[in-house]
Coordinates of N, CA and C and ligand atoms in Angstrom, one line a residue:
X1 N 97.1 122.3 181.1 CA 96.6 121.6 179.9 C 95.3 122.2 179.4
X2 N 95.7 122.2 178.2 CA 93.6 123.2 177.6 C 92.7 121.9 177.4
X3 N 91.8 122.0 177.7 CA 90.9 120.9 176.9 C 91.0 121.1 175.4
X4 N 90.7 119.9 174.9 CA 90.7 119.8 173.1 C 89.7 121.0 172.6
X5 N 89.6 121.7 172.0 CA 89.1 122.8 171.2 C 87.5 122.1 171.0
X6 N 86.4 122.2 171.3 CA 85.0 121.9 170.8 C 84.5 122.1 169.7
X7 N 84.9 121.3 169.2 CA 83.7 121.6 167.4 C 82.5 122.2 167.6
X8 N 81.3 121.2 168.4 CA 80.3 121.9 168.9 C 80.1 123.4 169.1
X9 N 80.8 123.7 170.4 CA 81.5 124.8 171.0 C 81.1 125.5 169.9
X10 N 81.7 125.8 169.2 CA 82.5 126.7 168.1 C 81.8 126.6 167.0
X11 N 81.1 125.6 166.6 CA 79.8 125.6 165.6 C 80.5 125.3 164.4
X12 N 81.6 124.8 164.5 CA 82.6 124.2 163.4 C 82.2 122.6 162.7
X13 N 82.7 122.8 161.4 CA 82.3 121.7 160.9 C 83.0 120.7 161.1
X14 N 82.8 118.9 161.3 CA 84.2 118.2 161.3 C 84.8 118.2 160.6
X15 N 84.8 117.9 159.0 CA 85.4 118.1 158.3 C 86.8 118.7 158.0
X16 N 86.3 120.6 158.4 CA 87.3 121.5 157.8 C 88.0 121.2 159.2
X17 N 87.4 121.2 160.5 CA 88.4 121.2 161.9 C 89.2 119.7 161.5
X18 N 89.0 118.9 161.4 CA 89.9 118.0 161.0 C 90.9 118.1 160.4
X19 N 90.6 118.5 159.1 CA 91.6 118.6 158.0 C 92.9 119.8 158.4
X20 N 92.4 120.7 159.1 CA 93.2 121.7 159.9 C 94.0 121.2 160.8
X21 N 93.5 120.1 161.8 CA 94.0 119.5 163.4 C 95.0 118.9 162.6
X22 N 95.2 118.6 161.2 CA 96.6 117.7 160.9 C 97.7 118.3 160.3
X23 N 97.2 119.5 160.3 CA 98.5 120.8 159.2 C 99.4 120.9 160.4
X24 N 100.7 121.3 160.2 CA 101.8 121.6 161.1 C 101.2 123.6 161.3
X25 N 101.6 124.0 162.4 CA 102.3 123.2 163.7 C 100.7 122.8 164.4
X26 N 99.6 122.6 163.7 CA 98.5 122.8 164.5 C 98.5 120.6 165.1
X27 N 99.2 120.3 164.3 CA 99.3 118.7 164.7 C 100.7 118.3 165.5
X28 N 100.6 119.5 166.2 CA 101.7 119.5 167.6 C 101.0 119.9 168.1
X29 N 101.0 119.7 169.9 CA 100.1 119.1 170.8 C 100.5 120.1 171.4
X30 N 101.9 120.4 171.6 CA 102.4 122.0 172.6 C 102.0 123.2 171.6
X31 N 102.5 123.1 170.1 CA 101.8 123.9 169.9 C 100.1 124.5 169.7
X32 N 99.1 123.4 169.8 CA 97.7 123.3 169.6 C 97.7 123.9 171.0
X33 N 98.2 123.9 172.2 CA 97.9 123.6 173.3 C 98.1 125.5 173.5
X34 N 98.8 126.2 173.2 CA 99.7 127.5 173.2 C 98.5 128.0 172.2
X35 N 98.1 127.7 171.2 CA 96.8 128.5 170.5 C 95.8 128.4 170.9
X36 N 95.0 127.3 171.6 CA 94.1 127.0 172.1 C 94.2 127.8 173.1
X37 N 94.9 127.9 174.5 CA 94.9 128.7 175.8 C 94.5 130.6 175.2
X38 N 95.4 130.6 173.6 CA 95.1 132.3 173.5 C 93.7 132.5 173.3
X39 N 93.2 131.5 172.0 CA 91.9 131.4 171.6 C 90.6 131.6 172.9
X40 N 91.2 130.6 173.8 CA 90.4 130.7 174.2 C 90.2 131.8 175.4
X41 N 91.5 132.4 175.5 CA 91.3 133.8 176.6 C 90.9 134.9 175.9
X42 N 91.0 134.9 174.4 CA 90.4 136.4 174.1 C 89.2 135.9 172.9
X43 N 89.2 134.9 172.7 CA 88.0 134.9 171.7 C 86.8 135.5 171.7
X44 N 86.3 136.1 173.0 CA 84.8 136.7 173.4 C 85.1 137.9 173.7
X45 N 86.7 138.7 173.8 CA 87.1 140.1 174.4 C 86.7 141.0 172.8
X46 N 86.1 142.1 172.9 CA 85.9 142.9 171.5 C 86.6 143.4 171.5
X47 N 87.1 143.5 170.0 CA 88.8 143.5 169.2 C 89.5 142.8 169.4
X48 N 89.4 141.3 170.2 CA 90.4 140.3 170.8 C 91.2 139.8 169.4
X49 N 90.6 140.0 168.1 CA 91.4 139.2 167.0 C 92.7 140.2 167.0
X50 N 92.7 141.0 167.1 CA 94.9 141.8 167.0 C 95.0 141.4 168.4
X51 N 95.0 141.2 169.5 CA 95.2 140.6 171.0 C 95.7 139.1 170.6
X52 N 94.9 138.4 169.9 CA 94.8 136.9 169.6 C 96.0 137.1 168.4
X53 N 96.1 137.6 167.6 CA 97.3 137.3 166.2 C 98.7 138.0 167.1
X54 N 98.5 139.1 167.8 CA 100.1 139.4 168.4 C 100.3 138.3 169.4
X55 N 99.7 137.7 169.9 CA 99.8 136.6 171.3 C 100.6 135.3 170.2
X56 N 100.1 134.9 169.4 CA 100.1 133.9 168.0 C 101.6 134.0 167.8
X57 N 101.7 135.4 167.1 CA 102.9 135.8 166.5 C 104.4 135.7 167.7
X58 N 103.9 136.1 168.6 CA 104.9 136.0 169.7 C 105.7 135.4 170.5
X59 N 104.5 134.4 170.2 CA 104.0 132.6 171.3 C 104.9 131.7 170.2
X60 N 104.0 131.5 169.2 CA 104.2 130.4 167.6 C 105.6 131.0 167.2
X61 N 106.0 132.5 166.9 CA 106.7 133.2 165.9 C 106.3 133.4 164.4
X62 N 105.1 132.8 164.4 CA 104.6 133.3 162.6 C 103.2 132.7 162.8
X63 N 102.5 133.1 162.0 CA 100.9 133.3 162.0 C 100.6 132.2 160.5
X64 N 100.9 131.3 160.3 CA 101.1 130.2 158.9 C 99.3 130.1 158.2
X65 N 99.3 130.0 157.2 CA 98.4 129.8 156.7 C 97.0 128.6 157.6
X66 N 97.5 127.7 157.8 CA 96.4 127.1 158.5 C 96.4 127.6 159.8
X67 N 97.3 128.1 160.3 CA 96.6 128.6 161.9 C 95.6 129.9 161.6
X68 N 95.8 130.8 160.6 CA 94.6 131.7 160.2 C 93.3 130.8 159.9
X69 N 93.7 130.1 159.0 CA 92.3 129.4 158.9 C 91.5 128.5 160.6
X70 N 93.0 128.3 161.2 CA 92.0 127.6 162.5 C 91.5 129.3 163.6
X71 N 92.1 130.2 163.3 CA 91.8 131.0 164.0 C 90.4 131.5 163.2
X72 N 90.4 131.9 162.4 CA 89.2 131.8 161.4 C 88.1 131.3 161.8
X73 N 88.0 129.6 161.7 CA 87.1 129.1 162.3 C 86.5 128.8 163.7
X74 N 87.2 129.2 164.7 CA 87.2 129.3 165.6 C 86.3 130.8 166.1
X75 N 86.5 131.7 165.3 CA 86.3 133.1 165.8 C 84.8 133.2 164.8
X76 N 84.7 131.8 163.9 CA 83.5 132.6 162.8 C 83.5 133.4 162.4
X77 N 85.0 133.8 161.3 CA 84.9 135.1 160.7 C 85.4 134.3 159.4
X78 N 85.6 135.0 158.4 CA 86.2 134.6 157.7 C 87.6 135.0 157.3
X79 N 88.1 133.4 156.8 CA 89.5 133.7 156.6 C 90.1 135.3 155.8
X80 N 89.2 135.6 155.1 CA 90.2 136.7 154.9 C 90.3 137.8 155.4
X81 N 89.5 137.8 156.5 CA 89.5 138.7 157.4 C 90.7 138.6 158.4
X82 N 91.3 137.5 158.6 CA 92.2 137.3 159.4 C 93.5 137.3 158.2
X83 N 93.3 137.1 157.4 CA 94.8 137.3 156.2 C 94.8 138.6 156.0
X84 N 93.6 139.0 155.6 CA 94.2 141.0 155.4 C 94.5 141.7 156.7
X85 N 94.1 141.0 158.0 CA 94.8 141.6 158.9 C 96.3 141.3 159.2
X86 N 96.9 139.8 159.0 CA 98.0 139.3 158.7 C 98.7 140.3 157.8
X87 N 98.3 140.3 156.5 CA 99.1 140.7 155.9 C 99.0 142.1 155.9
X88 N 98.6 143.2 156.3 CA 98.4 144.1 156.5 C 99.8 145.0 157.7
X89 N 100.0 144.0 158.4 CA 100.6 144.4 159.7 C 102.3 143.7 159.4
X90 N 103.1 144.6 158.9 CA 104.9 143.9 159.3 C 105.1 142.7 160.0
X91 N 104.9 143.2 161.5 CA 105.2 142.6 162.3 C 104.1 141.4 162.2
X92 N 103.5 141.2 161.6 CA 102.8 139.7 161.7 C 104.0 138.8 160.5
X93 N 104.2 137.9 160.7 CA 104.8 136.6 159.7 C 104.1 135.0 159.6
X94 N 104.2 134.7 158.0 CA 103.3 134.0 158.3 C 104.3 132.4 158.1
X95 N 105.7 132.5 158.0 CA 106.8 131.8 157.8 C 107.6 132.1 159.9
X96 N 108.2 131.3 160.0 CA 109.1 131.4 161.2 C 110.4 132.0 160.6
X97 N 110.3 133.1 161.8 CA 111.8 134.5 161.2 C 113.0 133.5 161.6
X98 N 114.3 133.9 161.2 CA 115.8 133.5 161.6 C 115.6 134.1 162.9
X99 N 116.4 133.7 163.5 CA 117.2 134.2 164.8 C 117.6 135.9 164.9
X100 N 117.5 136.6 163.2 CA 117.9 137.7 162.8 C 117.3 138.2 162.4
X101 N 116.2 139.3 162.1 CA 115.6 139.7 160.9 C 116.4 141.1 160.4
X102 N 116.8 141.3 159.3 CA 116.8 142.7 158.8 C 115.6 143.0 157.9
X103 N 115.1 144.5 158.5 CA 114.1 144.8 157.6 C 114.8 146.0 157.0
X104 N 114.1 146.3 155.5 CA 114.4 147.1 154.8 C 113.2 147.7 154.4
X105 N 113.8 149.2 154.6 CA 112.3 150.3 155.0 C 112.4 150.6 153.2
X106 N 110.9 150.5 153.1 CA 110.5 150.9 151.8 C 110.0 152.0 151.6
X107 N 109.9 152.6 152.2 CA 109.1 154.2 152.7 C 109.6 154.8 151.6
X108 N 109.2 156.4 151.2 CA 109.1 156.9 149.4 C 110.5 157.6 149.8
X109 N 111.4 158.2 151.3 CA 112.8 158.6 151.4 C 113.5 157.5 151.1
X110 N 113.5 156.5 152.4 CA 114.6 155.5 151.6 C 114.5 154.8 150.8
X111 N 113.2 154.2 150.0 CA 113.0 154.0 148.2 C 114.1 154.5 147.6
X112 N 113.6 156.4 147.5 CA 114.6 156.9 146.6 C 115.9 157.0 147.2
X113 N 116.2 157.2 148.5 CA 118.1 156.9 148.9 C 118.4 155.6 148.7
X114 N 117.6 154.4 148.1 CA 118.9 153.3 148.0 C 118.7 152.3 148.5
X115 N 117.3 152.1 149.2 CA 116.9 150.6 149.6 C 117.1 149.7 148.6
X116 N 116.6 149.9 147.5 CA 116.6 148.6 146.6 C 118.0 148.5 146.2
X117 N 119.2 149.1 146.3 CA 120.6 148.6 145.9 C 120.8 147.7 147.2
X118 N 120.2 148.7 148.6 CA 121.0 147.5 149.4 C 120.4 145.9 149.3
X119 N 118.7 145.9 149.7 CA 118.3 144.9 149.0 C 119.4 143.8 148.0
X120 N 119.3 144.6 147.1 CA 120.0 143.5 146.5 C 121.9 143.0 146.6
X121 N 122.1 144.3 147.6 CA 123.2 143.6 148.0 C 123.2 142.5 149.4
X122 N 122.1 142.4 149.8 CA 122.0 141.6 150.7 C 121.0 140.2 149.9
X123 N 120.3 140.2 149.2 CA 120.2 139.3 148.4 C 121.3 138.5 147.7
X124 N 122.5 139.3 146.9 CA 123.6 138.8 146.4 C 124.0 137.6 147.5
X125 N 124.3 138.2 149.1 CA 125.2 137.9 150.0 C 124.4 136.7 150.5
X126 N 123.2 136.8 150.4 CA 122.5 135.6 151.3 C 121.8 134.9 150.2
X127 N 121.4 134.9 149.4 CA 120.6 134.5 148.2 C 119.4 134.1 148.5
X128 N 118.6 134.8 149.0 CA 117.2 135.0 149.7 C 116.8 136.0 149.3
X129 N 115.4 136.0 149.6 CA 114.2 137.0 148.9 C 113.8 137.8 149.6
X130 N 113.0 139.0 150.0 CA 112.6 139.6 151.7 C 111.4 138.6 151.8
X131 N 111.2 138.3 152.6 CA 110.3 137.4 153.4 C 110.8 135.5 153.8
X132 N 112.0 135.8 153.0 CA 112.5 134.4 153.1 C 113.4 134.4 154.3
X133 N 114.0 133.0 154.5 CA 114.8 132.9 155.7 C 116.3 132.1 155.4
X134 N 117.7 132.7 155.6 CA 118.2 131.5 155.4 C 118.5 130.0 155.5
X135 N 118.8 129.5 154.9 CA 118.5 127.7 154.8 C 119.4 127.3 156.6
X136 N 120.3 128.3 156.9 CA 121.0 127.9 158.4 C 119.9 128.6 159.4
X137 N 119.1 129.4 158.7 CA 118.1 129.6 160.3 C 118.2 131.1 161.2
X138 N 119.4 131.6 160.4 CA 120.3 132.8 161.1 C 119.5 134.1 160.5
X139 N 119.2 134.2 159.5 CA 118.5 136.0 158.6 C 117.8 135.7 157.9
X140 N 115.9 136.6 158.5 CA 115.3 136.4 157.7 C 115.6 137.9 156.9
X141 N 115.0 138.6 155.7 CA 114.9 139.0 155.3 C 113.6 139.8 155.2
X142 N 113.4 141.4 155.6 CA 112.0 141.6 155.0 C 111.8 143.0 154.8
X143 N 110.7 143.5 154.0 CA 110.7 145.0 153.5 C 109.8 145.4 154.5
X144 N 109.5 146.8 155.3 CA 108.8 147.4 156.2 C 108.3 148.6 155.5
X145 N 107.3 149.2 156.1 CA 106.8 150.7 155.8 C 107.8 151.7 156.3
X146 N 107.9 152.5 156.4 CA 108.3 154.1 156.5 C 108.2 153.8 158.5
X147 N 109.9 153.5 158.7 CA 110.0 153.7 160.6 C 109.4 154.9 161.2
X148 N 109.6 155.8 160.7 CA 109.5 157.0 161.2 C 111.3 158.0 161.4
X149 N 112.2 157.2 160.6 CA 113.3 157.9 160.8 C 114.3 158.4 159.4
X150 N 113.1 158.8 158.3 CA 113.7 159.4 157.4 C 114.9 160.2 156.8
X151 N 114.8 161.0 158.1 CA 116.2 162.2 158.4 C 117.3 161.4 157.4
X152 N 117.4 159.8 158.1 CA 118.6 159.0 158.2 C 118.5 158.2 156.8
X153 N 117.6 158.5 155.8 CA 117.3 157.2 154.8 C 118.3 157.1 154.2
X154 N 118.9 155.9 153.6 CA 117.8 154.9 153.4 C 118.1 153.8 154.8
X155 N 117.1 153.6 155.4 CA 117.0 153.0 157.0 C 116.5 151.2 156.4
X156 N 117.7 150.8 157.7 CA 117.6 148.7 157.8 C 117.6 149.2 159.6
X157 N 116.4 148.0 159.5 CA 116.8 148.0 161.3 C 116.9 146.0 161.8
X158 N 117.5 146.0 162.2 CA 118.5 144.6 162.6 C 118.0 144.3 163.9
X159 N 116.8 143.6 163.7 CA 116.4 143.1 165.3 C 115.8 144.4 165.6
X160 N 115.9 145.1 166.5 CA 115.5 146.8 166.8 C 116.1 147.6 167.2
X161 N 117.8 147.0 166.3 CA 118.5 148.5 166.1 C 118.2 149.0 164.6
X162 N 118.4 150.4 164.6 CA 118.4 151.0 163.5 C 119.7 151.7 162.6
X163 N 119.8 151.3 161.8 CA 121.0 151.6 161.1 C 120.7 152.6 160.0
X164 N 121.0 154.3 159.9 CA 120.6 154.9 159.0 C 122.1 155.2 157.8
X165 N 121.7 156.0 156.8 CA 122.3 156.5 155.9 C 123.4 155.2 155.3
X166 N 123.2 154.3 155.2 CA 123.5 152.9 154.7 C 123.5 152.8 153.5
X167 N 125.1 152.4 153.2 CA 125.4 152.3 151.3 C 125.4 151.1 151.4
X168 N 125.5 150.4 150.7 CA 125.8 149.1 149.6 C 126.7 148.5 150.5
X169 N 127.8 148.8 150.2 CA 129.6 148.6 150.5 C 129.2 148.2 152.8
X170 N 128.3 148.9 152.5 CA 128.2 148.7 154.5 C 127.6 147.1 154.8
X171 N 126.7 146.8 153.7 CA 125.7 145.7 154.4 C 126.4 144.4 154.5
X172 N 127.7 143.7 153.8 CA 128.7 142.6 154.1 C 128.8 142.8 155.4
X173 N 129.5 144.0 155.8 CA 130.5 144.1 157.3 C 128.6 144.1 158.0
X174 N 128.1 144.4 157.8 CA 126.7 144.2 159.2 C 126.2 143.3 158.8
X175 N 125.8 142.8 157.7 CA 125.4 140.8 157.6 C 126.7 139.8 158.8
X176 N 128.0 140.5 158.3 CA 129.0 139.5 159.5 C 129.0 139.9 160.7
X177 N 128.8 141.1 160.9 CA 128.4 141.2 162.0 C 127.3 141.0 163.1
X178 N 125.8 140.7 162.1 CA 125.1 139.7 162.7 C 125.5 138.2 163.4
X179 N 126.4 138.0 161.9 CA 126.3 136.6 162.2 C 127.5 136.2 163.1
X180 N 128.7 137.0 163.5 CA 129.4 137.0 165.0 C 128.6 136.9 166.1
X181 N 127.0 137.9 166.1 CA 126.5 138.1 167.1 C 126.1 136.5 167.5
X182 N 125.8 135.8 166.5 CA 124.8 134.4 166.5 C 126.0 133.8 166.9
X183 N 126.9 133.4 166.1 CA 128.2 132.4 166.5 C 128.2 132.8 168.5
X184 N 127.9 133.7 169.0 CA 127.9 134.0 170.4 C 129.9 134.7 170.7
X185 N 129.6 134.9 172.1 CA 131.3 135.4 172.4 C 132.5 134.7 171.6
X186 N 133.3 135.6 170.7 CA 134.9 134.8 170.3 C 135.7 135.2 171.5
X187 N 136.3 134.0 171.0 CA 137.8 133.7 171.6 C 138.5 135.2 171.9
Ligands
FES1 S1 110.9 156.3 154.5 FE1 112.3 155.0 155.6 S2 112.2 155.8 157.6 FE2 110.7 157.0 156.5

């Protein structure tokens, strides 16, 4: 069990710690308890804030607007130092991913081979946005930088397989085939 986080401590005001202690998930007690333990093992380590947001991201599953601001206040930096690092980095989310993520590489190869058709064939299919999640919890959706596997554009990588040279017509049969994966072993 962590002790309760120190306002004092931390030179925080009650107010804004308050108003934060009641935002979800920071007014869950396992989760307060899982930010608190990271906070407070790397809060003093130099460069501990990417140590503290991958621990966050990994622990939590997404880095939500008020846990930046409690990580924020806690570290005495300011919030947007911790959002442009957020948002700066893919792999940070600041929503909880599905059970699935496909990301779709935006990089200037697969741009021009055809990301944005598949995009929108997988928008058709799921009727979600990249960054959104579907309403059953199964595929989030999101756009990535340049993997490093151009050869193959235009590149979706599914969890952390990579699927290259991907038309249109392909992304139905590997959306159902995610979602066999989720349904678990058939019959
Ligand atoms: S641009 Fe997509 S892998 Fe490089």
């Amino acid at each position: 069990m962590v002790d309760k986080p120190s306002k004092q401590a931390y030179g925080l005001s009650a107010p804004s710690m308050h108003s934060l202690l009641n935002e979800f998930p920071l007014n869950q007690a396992e989760s307060r308890e899982v930010i608190d333990k990271i906070l407070q093992s790397y809060k003093d380590m130099p460069g501990g804030l990417m140590v503290i947001l991958n621990e966050i991201q990994s622990q939590i599953g997404y880095i939500s607007q008020p846990i930046q601001e409690y990580v924020a206040l806690v570290l005495n930096e300011p919030v947007s130092t911790i959002t442009g690092v957020v948002s700066f980095y893919s792999f940070f989310t600041t929503k909880p991913r599905g059970d699935h993520t496909i990301k779709f590489c935006m990089g200037t190869a697969c741009y021009v081979g055809g990301t944005p058709q598949l995009l929108q064939k997988a928008h058709q299919l799921l009727e979600i946005e990249p960054g959104e999640t579907s309403p059953d919890n199964r595929i989030t959706l999101e756009v990535c930088r340049c993997v490093g596997s151009c050869s193959q554009a235009p590149v979706v990588v599914v969890d952390e397989q990579l699927y290259g040279r991907l038309r249109p017509s392909k992304i139905p049969p590997l959306i159902r085939s995610i979602m066999k994966t989720y349904e678990g072993p058939q019959e």
